[in-house]
Coordinates of C-alpha atoms in Angstrom, one line a residue:
Chain A
M287 CA -7.8 -13.7 31.0
Y288 CA -3.9 -13.3 31.3
K289 CA -3.5 -9.8 33.1
I290 CA -0.6 -7.3 32.2
T291 CA 2.3 -6.7 34.7
I292 CA 4.5 -4.8 35.9
R293 CA 7.1 -6.5 34.1
D294 CA 4.9 -6.0 30.7
R295 CA 4.7 -2.5 31.1
L296 CA 8.1 -1.9 31.2
L297 CA 8.9 -4.1 28.1
L298 CA 6.4 -2.0 26.2
L299 CA 7.4 1.0 27.2
A300 CA 11.1 0.4 25.8
T301 CA 9.5 -0.8 22.5
V302 CA 7.7 2.5 22.8
L303 CA 10.6 4.5 23.4
L304 CA 12.5 2.3 20.6
A305 CA 10.1 2.7 18.1
A306 CA 9.6 6.6 18.9
Y307 CA 13.4 6.9 18.4
Q308 CA 13.2 5.3 15.3
I309 CA 10.8 7.4 14.0
I310 CA 12.8 10.5 15.2
A311 CA 16.1 9.3 14.0
G312 CA 14.5 8.5 10.5
L313 CA 17.7 6.9 8.6
D314 CA 20.3 8.6 6.5
G315 CA 20.1 9.4 3.0
L316 CA 16.9 7.8 2.5
S317 CA 13.3 9.6 0.3
P318 CA 10.7 11.2 2.3
L319 CA 8.5 8.6 1.0
S320 CA 10.9 5.4 2.3
I321 CA 10.7 7.4 5.7
W322 CA 6.9 7.7 6.2
I323 CA 6.7 3.8 5.2
Y324 CA 8.9 3.2 7.4
T325 CA 7.5 5.4 10.0
T326 CA 4.1 4.1 9.3
G327 CA 5.2 1.0 10.4
F328 CA 7.1 2.0 13.7
G329 CA 4.3 4.5 14.4
I330 CA 1.4 1.6 14.2
L331 CA 3.8 -0.4 16.5
L332 CA 4.1 2.6 19.2
V333 CA 0.3 3.7 19.1
A334 CA -0.4 -0.4 19.8
C335 CA 1.8 -0.5 22.6
L336 CA 0.6 3.0 24.1
L337 CA -2.7 1.3 24.3
L338 CA -1.4 -2.0 25.7
I339 CA 0.2 -0.3 28.4
I340 CA -3.3 1.5 28.8
L341 CA -6.3 -1.0 28.3
G342 CA -4.0 -3.9 29.3
F343 CA -4.5 -7.3 27.2
E344 CA -8.1 -6.8 26.8
G345 CA -7.1 -4.3 24.1
L346 CA -6.4 -7.4 22.1
E347 CA -9.8 -9.2 22.1
S348 CA -10.8 -6.9 19.2
Q349 CA -10.8 -8.1 15.7
G350 CA -9.4 -4.9 14.6
V351 CA -5.8 -6.2 15.9
V352 CA -5.3 -8.3 13.1
I353 CA -5.4 -5.6 10.9
V354 CA -2.9 -3.9 13.2
S355 CA -0.7 -6.7 12.9
T356 CA -0.8 -6.7 9.5
A357 CA -0.2 -3.1 9.2
I358 CA 3.3 -3.3 10.8
P359 CA 4.9 -5.9 8.6
L360 CA 3.3 -4.8 5.6
S361 CA 4.8 -0.9 6.1
I362 CA 8.2 -2.2 7.4
S363 CA 8.7 -4.3 4.2
L364 CA 7.2 -1.9 1.5
G365 CA 10.1 0.6 3.3
L366 CA 12.8 -2.6 2.6
V367 CA 10.9 -2.5 -0.7
S368 CA 11.5 0.8 -1.8
V369 CA 15.0 2.0 -0.7
H370 CA 16.3 -1.9 -1.9
L371 CA 14.1 -2.7 -5.1
P372 CA 12.9 0.4 -6.2
S373 CA 12.0 -1.0 -9.4
C374 CA 9.5 -3.4 -7.2
F375 CA 7.8 -1.0 -5.5
F376 CA 4.7 -0.4 -7.7
P377 CA 3.6 -3.5 -7.5
Y378 CA 4.3 -4.3 -4.3
L379 CA 2.5 -1.7 -2.7
V380 CA -0.2 -2.7 -5.1
F381 CA -0.2 -6.2 -3.1
C382 CA 0.2 -4.2 0.7
L383 CA -2.6 -1.9 -0.6
V384 CA -4.9 -4.9 -1.5
G385 CA -3.9 -7.2 1.0
F386 CA -4.4 -4.9 4.1
G387 CA -7.6 -4.3 2.6
A388 CA -8.7 -8.1 1.9
T389 CA -7.6 -8.8 5.6
G390 CA -10.2 -6.6 6.6
V391 CA -12.8 -7.1 4.4
T392 CA -12.5 -11.0 4.9
R393 CA -12.2 -10.5 8.5
F394 CA -15.4 -8.8 8.6
V395 CA -17.3 -10.3 5.9
L396 CA -16.3 -13.6 5.6
R397 CA -16.9 -16.7 7.4
G398 CA -14.8 -20.0 7.3
K399 CA -11.1 -20.3 6.2
A400 CA -11.4 -17.6 3.9
P401 CA -10.1 -15.0 6.5
T402 CA -7.6 -16.8 8.4
L403 CA -6.2 -17.7 4.4
V404 CA -5.8 -14.7 3.0
L405 CA -4.5 -13.3 6.3
A406 CA -1.8 -16.3 6.2
L407 CA -0.8 -15.3 2.5
V408 CA -0.5 -11.5 3.0
H409 CA 1.1 -11.9 6.5
G410 CA 3.6 -14.3 5.3
T411 CA 4.5 -12.7 2.6
A412 CA 5.4 -9.1 4.5
G413 CA 7.4 -11.5 6.7
L414 CA 9.8 -13.6 4.3
V415 CA 10.3 -10.0 2.2
I416 CA 11.4 -8.5 6.0
I417 CA 13.6 -11.8 6.2
L418 CA 14.7 -12.1 3.0
L419 CA 15.4 -9.2 1.9
P420 CA 18.4 -8.0 4.3
L421 CA 19.7 -11.9 4.4
I422 CA 20.4 -11.8 0.6
L423 CA 21.6 -8.0 0.2
S424 CA 24.3 -9.0 3.1
I425 CA 24.9 -12.2 0.8
Q426 CA 25.5 -10.3 -1.8
G427 CA 28.1 -8.1 0.1
Q428 CA 25.5 -5.0 -0.6
V429 CA 25.1 -4.1 3.0
P430 CA 27.0 -4.7 6.0
A431 CA 26.4 -8.1 8.1
G432 CA 24.7 -6.2 11.0
Y433 CA 22.1 -5.6 8.9
L434 CA 20.7 -9.3 9.2
L435 CA 19.2 -8.3 12.4
V436 CA 16.5 -6.3 10.1
S437 CA 16.0 -10.0 9.1
L438 CA 15.7 -11.3 12.8
G439 CA 13.4 -8.5 13.4
G440 CA 11.0 -9.3 10.6
G441 CA 11.3 -12.7 11.9
L442 CA 10.1 -11.7 15.2
I443 CA 7.3 -9.8 14.1
G444 CA 6.2 -12.8 11.8
L445 CA 6.1 -14.7 14.9
G446 CA 4.2 -12.6 16.8
G447 CA 1.8 -11.4 14.4
L448 CA 0.8 -14.7 13.6
L449 CA 0.5 -16.2 16.7
L450 CA -1.9 -13.2 17.2
A451 CA -3.7 -13.6 14.1
F452 CA -4.5 -17.4 14.8
L453 CA -5.5 -16.9 18.4
R454 CA -8.0 -14.1 16.8
A455 CA -9.1 -16.3 14.2
G456 CA -9.8 -19.1 16.5
K457 CA -7.2 -21.4 16.3
P458 CA -4.4 -20.5 18.5
L459 CA -0.9 -22.0 18.1
L460 CA 0.0 -22.1 21.8
S461 CA -2.9 -21.2 24.7
Q462 CA -4.2 -17.3 25.0
E463 CA -2.2 -17.1 28.3
V464 CA 1.5 -18.1 27.3
I465 CA 0.9 -16.0 24.4
Y466 CA -0.2 -12.7 26.3
Q467 CA 3.3 -13.7 28.5
L468 CA 5.7 -13.7 25.3
L469 CA 4.2 -11.1 23.3
P470 CA 5.8 -7.5 25.2
L471 CA 9.3 -9.2 24.9
I472 CA 8.8 -10.2 21.2
L473 CA 7.6 -6.9 21.0
F474 CA 10.5 -5.8 22.5
L475 CA 13.5 -7.5 20.9
M476 CA 11.7 -7.0 17.5
S477 CA 11.8 -3.3 17.9
L478 CA 15.9 -4.0 19.2
S479 CA 16.2 -6.1 16.3
F480 CA 15.2 -3.3 13.7
L481 CA 16.6 -0.3 15.3
G482 CA 20.1 -2.5 15.7
G483 CA 19.6 -3.6 11.9
F484 CA 19.1 -0.2 10.6
S485 CA 21.5 1.3 12.5
F486 CA 23.9 -0.4 10.1
W487 CA 22.6 1.9 7.2
Chain B
M166 CA 12.3 13.3 66.4
N167 CA 9.0 11.5 66.1
K168 CA 6.7 14.5 67.0
P169 CA 7.8 16.6 64.1
K170 CA 7.9 13.6 61.6
S171 CA 4.3 13.1 62.3
K172 CA 3.3 17.0 62.3
L173 CA 5.1 16.5 58.3
A174 CA 2.9 13.2 58.0
I175 CA -0.3 15.3 58.9
A176 CA 0.3 18.1 56.8
K177 CA 1.4 16.0 53.8
R178 CA -1.7 14.3 54.0
K179 CA -3.7 17.1 55.0
F180 CA -2.8 19.5 52.3
F181 CA -0.8 17.6 49.8
P182 CA -4.0 16.3 47.8
L183 CA -5.4 19.8 47.5
V184 CA -2.9 20.6 44.7
K185 CA -3.5 17.7 42.9
S186 CA -0.2 16.5 41.8
L187 CA -0.5 15.1 38.6
Q188 CA -2.9 17.7 37.0
T189 CA -0.5 20.3 38.1
G190 CA 2.8 18.7 37.2
L191 CA 1.4 18.2 33.5
L192 CA 0.6 22.2 33.8
L193 CA 3.6 23.0 34.6
I194 CA 5.6 20.9 31.6
T195 CA 3.5 22.8 29.6
G196 CA 4.8 25.7 31.0
L197 CA 8.5 24.6 30.7
A198 CA 7.7 23.6 27.3
G199 CA 6.4 26.7 26.6
Y200 CA 9.4 28.7 27.6
M201 CA 11.8 26.1 26.0
S202 CA 10.2 26.3 23.0
A203 CA 11.5 29.7 22.4
R204 CA 15.2 28.0 22.5
C205 CA 16.1 29.8 25.5
P206 CA 19.0 28.4 27.1
I207 CA 18.0 26.0 29.7
F208 CA 21.2 26.7 32.2
N209 CA 19.9 30.0 32.2
I210 CA 18.9 29.0 35.9
P211 CA 17.4 32.1 37.8
T212 CA 14.7 32.4 35.0
V213 CA 14.0 28.6 35.1
L214 CA 14.0 28.5 38.9
G215 CA 11.6 31.7 38.7
L216 CA 9.9 30.1 36.0
T217 CA 9.0 26.5 38.0
G218 CA 8.4 27.6 41.6
S219 CA 6.1 30.5 40.4
L220 CA 4.4 28.5 38.3
L221 CA 4.1 25.3 40.8
L222 CA 2.7 27.9 43.5
A223 CA 0.6 29.7 41.5
I224 CA -1.1 26.0 40.1
S225 CA -0.9 25.0 42.9
G226 CA -2.6 27.7 44.4
S227 CA -5.7 27.7 42.1
T228 CA -6.1 24.0 42.5
A229 CA -6.5 24.3 46.5
L230 CA -8.9 27.2 46.2
N231 CA -11.2 25.3 43.1
M232 CA -10.8 22.2 45.6
W233 CA -11.8 24.8 48.7
Y234 CA -14.6 26.5 46.6
D235 CA -16.4 22.8 45.2
R236 CA -15.9 21.0 48.6
D237 CA -20.0 20.5 48.9
I238 CA -19.4 18.9 45.1
D239 CA -17.0 16.6 46.2
A240 CA -18.5 15.6 49.0
R241 CA -21.6 14.2 47.2
M242 CA -19.6 12.3 44.4
P243 CA -17.7 8.8 45.7
R244 CA -15.3 9.6 43.6
T245 CA -13.8 12.6 45.4
S246 CA -15.9 12.1 48.5
K247 CA -12.2 10.3 50.2
R248 CA -10.2 13.9 49.5
P249 CA -9.4 15.6 52.8
L250 CA -12.1 18.3 52.5
S251 CA -15.0 16.2 51.9
T252 CA -13.8 13.8 54.8
G253 CA -13.2 17.2 57.4
E254 CA -9.3 16.0 58.0
T255 CA -8.5 19.6 56.3
R256 CA -11.1 22.3 57.6
P257 CA -12.3 24.6 55.1
E258 CA -10.6 28.2 56.6
E259 CA -7.2 25.8 56.5
A260 CA -8.0 25.1 52.6
L261 CA -8.7 28.5 51.9
I262 CA -5.6 30.3 53.8
F263 CA -2.9 27.1 52.0
G264 CA -4.5 28.5 48.8
L265 CA -4.4 31.7 48.9
V266 CA -1.0 31.9 50.4
L267 CA 0.3 29.7 47.5
S268 CA -1.4 32.1 44.5
I269 CA -0.4 35.3 46.1
I270 CA 3.3 34.2 46.5
G271 CA 3.1 32.7 43.1
I272 CA 1.4 35.2 41.3
T273 CA 4.0 37.7 43.2
W274 CA 7.0 36.1 42.0
A275 CA 6.0 35.9 38.6
L276 CA 5.4 39.3 38.4
T277 CA 8.9 39.9 39.8
V278 CA 9.9 37.4 37.0
D279 CA 9.2 39.6 34.1
I280 CA 5.8 41.5 34.3
L281 CA 3.7 40.1 31.6
Y282 CA 4.4 36.7 32.4
G283 CA 2.9 37.3 35.7
M284 CA -0.1 38.7 34.4
I285 CA -0.8 36.1 32.3
I286 CA -0.3 33.7 35.3
F287 CA -2.7 35.8 36.9
S288 CA -5.2 35.9 34.2
G289 CA -5.1 32.1 34.5
L290 CA -5.5 32.0 37.8
F291 CA -8.8 34.2 37.5
F292 CA -10.4 32.7 34.6
D293 CA -9.7 29.1 36.7
V294 CA -11.2 30.2 40.0
V295 CA -13.2 33.3 39.6
V296 CA -14.4 32.4 35.9
Y297 CA -14.7 29.0 36.2
T298 CA -15.1 27.3 39.7
I299 CA -17.0 30.0 41.4
W300 CA -19.1 31.6 38.7
L301 CA -19.5 29.0 35.6
K302 CA -19.1 25.4 37.1
R303 CA -22.7 25.1 38.2
R304 CA -24.6 26.7 35.7
T305 CA -23.0 26.0 32.5
A306 CA -21.7 22.8 31.1
W307 CA -19.8 25.2 28.7
S308 CA -18.1 26.2 31.6
I309 CA -15.0 24.0 30.1
I310 CA -13.9 26.2 27.6
W311 CA -12.9 29.0 30.5
G312 CA -11.4 25.8 32.1
G313 CA -9.8 25.2 29.0
I314 CA -8.3 29.1 29.0
S315 CA -6.7 29.1 32.0
G316 CA -5.2 25.9 31.3
G317 CA -3.5 27.3 28.2
M318 CA -2.2 30.0 30.2
P319 CA 1.0 28.4 31.3
V320 CA 2.2 27.2 27.9
L321 CA 1.6 31.0 26.8
A322 CA 3.3 32.1 29.8
G323 CA 6.2 30.2 29.7
R324 CA 6.3 31.6 25.7
V325 CA 6.0 34.8 26.9
L326 CA 9.1 34.3 29.5
G327 CA 11.3 32.8 26.7
T328 CA 10.6 35.5 24.1
G329 CA 9.2 37.9 25.6
A330 CA 6.0 38.9 23.3
I331 CA 2.7 37.2 23.0
D332 CA 3.4 35.6 19.6
W333 CA 1.3 33.5 16.9
V334 CA 3.2 30.4 18.2
G335 CA 2.4 30.9 22.0
I336 CA -1.2 31.4 20.6
A337 CA -1.3 28.2 18.6
L338 CA 0.3 26.3 21.8
A339 CA -2.2 27.7 24.2
L340 CA -5.2 26.6 21.9
G341 CA -3.5 23.4 21.5
V342 CA -4.5 22.9 25.3
L343 CA -7.4 24.6 25.1
F344 CA -9.1 22.3 22.6
W345 CA -7.3 19.5 24.4
I346 CA -9.3 20.2 27.4
P347 CA -12.6 18.7 26.3
T348 CA -10.8 15.7 25.7
H349 CA -9.6 15.0 29.0
I350 CA -12.5 16.7 30.6
L351 CA -15.7 15.2 28.8
T352 CA -14.0 11.7 28.5
F353 CA -14.3 11.8 32.2
S354 CA -17.5 13.4 32.9
I355 CA -18.9 10.5 30.3
R356 CA -17.0 8.0 32.6
Y357 CA -18.2 9.3 36.0
H358 CA -21.2 10.4 34.6
E359 CA -23.5 9.4 37.8
D360 CA -21.2 11.4 39.9
Y361 CA -21.6 14.7 38.3
Q362 CA -25.2 14.2 37.9
Q363 CA -25.5 13.1 41.9
A364 CA -23.8 16.2 42.7
N365 CA -26.4 18.6 40.3
V366 CA -23.3 19.8 38.1
P367 CA -24.1 20.2 34.6
T368 CA -21.9 18.4 32.1
F369 CA -22.1 17.6 28.1
P370 CA -23.3 14.4 28.7
S371 CA -26.1 15.2 31.1
T372 CA -27.1 18.7 29.3
Y373 CA -26.8 17.0 25.5
S374 CA -26.2 13.5 25.2
F375 CA -23.3 11.3 25.2
Q376 CA -23.0 10.5 21.3
T377 CA -23.4 14.5 21.4
T378 CA -20.6 14.7 24.1
R379 CA -18.3 11.7 21.8
L380 CA -18.7 14.0 18.6
I381 CA -17.4 17.4 20.4
I382 CA -14.3 15.1 21.8
A383 CA -13.5 14.0 18.0
I384 CA -13.5 17.8 17.1
S385 CA -11.9 18.9 19.7
S386 CA -9.0 16.3 19.5
I387 CA -8.7 17.0 16.0
L388 CA -8.2 21.2 16.5
A389 CA -5.8 20.4 19.7
T390 CA -3.8 18.0 17.2
L391 CA -3.6 21.3 14.0
A392 CA -3.0 23.8 16.9
F393 CA 0.1 21.8 17.9
G394 CA 1.0 20.9 14.2
I395 CA 0.7 24.2 13.5
A396 CA 2.5 25.3 16.6
S397 CA 5.3 22.8 16.1
Y398 CA 6.1 24.4 12.6
G399 CA 6.5 27.6 14.4
V400 CA 8.5 26.4 17.1
G401 CA 10.6 25.2 14.0
L402 CA 10.6 21.3 15.3
T403 CA 13.0 19.3 12.8
W404 CA 11.5 17.2 10.5
G405 CA 11.8 13.8 12.9
F406 CA 10.4 15.4 15.9
L407 CA 7.6 16.4 13.8
R408 CA 6.8 12.8 12.4
L409 CA 6.3 11.6 16.0
L410 CA 3.9 14.1 16.3
V411 CA 2.3 12.9 13.9
V412 CA 1.8 9.8 14.7
L413 CA 1.4 10.3 18.6
S414 CA -1.8 12.9 16.7
A415 CA -2.8 9.8 14.7
G416 CA -3.1 8.1 17.3
L417 CA -5.6 10.5 19.3
F418 CA -7.8 11.1 16.5
I419 CA -8.4 7.2 15.6
L420 CA -9.4 6.8 19.0
A421 CA -11.4 9.6 19.6
V422 CA -13.4 7.9 16.2
Q423 CA -13.2 4.8 17.4
S424 CA -15.2 6.5 20.5
L425 CA -17.6 7.8 18.2
R426 CA -18.6 4.6 16.2
S427 CA -17.9 2.0 18.7
P428 CA -18.2 3.3 21.9
S429 CA -17.5 1.5 25.1
E430 CA -16.4 2.5 28.9
R431 CA -13.1 1.0 28.2
I432 CA -12.2 3.1 24.7
T433 CA -13.1 5.9 27.2
F434 CA -11.3 5.3 29.6
G435 CA -8.1 4.3 26.7
L436 CA -8.9 8.3 25.1
F437 CA -8.7 9.9 28.8
K438 CA -5.6 8.2 29.4
Y439 CA -4.1 9.2 25.8
A440 CA -4.9 12.4 25.7
S441 CA -2.9 12.7 29.0
L442 CA -0.4 10.5 27.7
Y443 CA -0.4 13.0 23.7
M444 CA 0.1 16.2 26.0
L445 CA 2.8 15.1 28.1
S446 CA 4.7 14.1 24.9
A447 CA 3.3 16.7 22.7
M448 CA 4.9 19.1 25.7
L449 CA 8.2 16.9 26.0
L450 CA 8.7 17.2 22.3
M451 CA 8.6 21.1 22.3
F452 CA 10.6 20.8 25.1
F453 CA 13.6 18.8 23.7
A454 CA 13.5 21.1 20.9
G455 CA 14.0 23.6 22.3
I456 CA 17.5 22.3 23.8

């Protein structure tokens, strides 16, 4: 088992501080609902990083990690939809709730390929929303180019989440040690990208 | 040149461990947070210095007295058997004098800063040393309530120094600390259950059961977060700070429930550490909200 290092802890602490800043700062002009949705995503990220600092990577052995790693992109993508595609908010909210529930239920109840398929569908959809929505809005000129950093954050969260999810599903894309070495850096860069992108809002 | 340096090093080795720097530091931060929660200007240097100095001395003194009285217990527990009083490096009378001097200077200084503030600091020291340590700790597991009350005194005292009176916000802040104490101490008593049994100190796990103890931890975590939530409303925390407090509180609550649902050494340790971080973060939020 890869032991957490000082470098990892510092990167995770920096991620905690970035997430805390985003939660405190919020986003100007958004409805309270949208702000709370974003708060949920960054809040889960913050608490998860704190627990990683305290418990080390042994904390990632739990199946609950898969659920947590799904909740973050779902929340952030839902926040983006609530702001930029308000007409799609309700159907997407239903997708998020059902997808989140299905990820949890299939993880603990079903065996075989079903949990991985559900996970890939839910996680992949949320990741694509985070990547594509700012990209399309930027091309249409509705948001500044700097908002594309949100897409970069989406790409990183998708990468980190899928690496972890497939590791837990028993089908690792990289070795466990490499994933654990990369994870703090991915989380930090992801938070930095989100913060940078949202600062253009 | 070498002689004084080595004397200093010896004194540091003999006396510094008696003040439990991390615990003292955390309690000191609660006092400063209580003061800043009253929106007091931090640039009021004499008052801030008086608060910091008197509180630091009084807390350090009470901790040293506590360690002096509990030296026989500490010697029987593997976790604490390396402390200077247990090893004989510090003599009991040295520790007693050290604790008394710090306490007397701290309380006197506090009384000169403000009478009500000083009386609250004194009551915290009294509850900690006399009621908790000397009277109840060896008799009942419920002694932690009195330990909790004394733990809530620094934040109340800080608030009183800022506002000039005991108000409901100060009480709520003190209640937050009081309810947080079981989360902190009971996770500790689960982790070091055998140590406490060896020393014949009654704890919740030994008097009741591990599961009951975990239930109490979960309930006290909820009550602590509620008390801090109410206090933060009274302090006038902005929405951003409130959102962060809600997130941190949710983390504490989920960990406590997880510890109840699927108890393990790892979760207990995580809850213990997270509870300390939670308290530090909550106090820093109150502190920065006041700037």
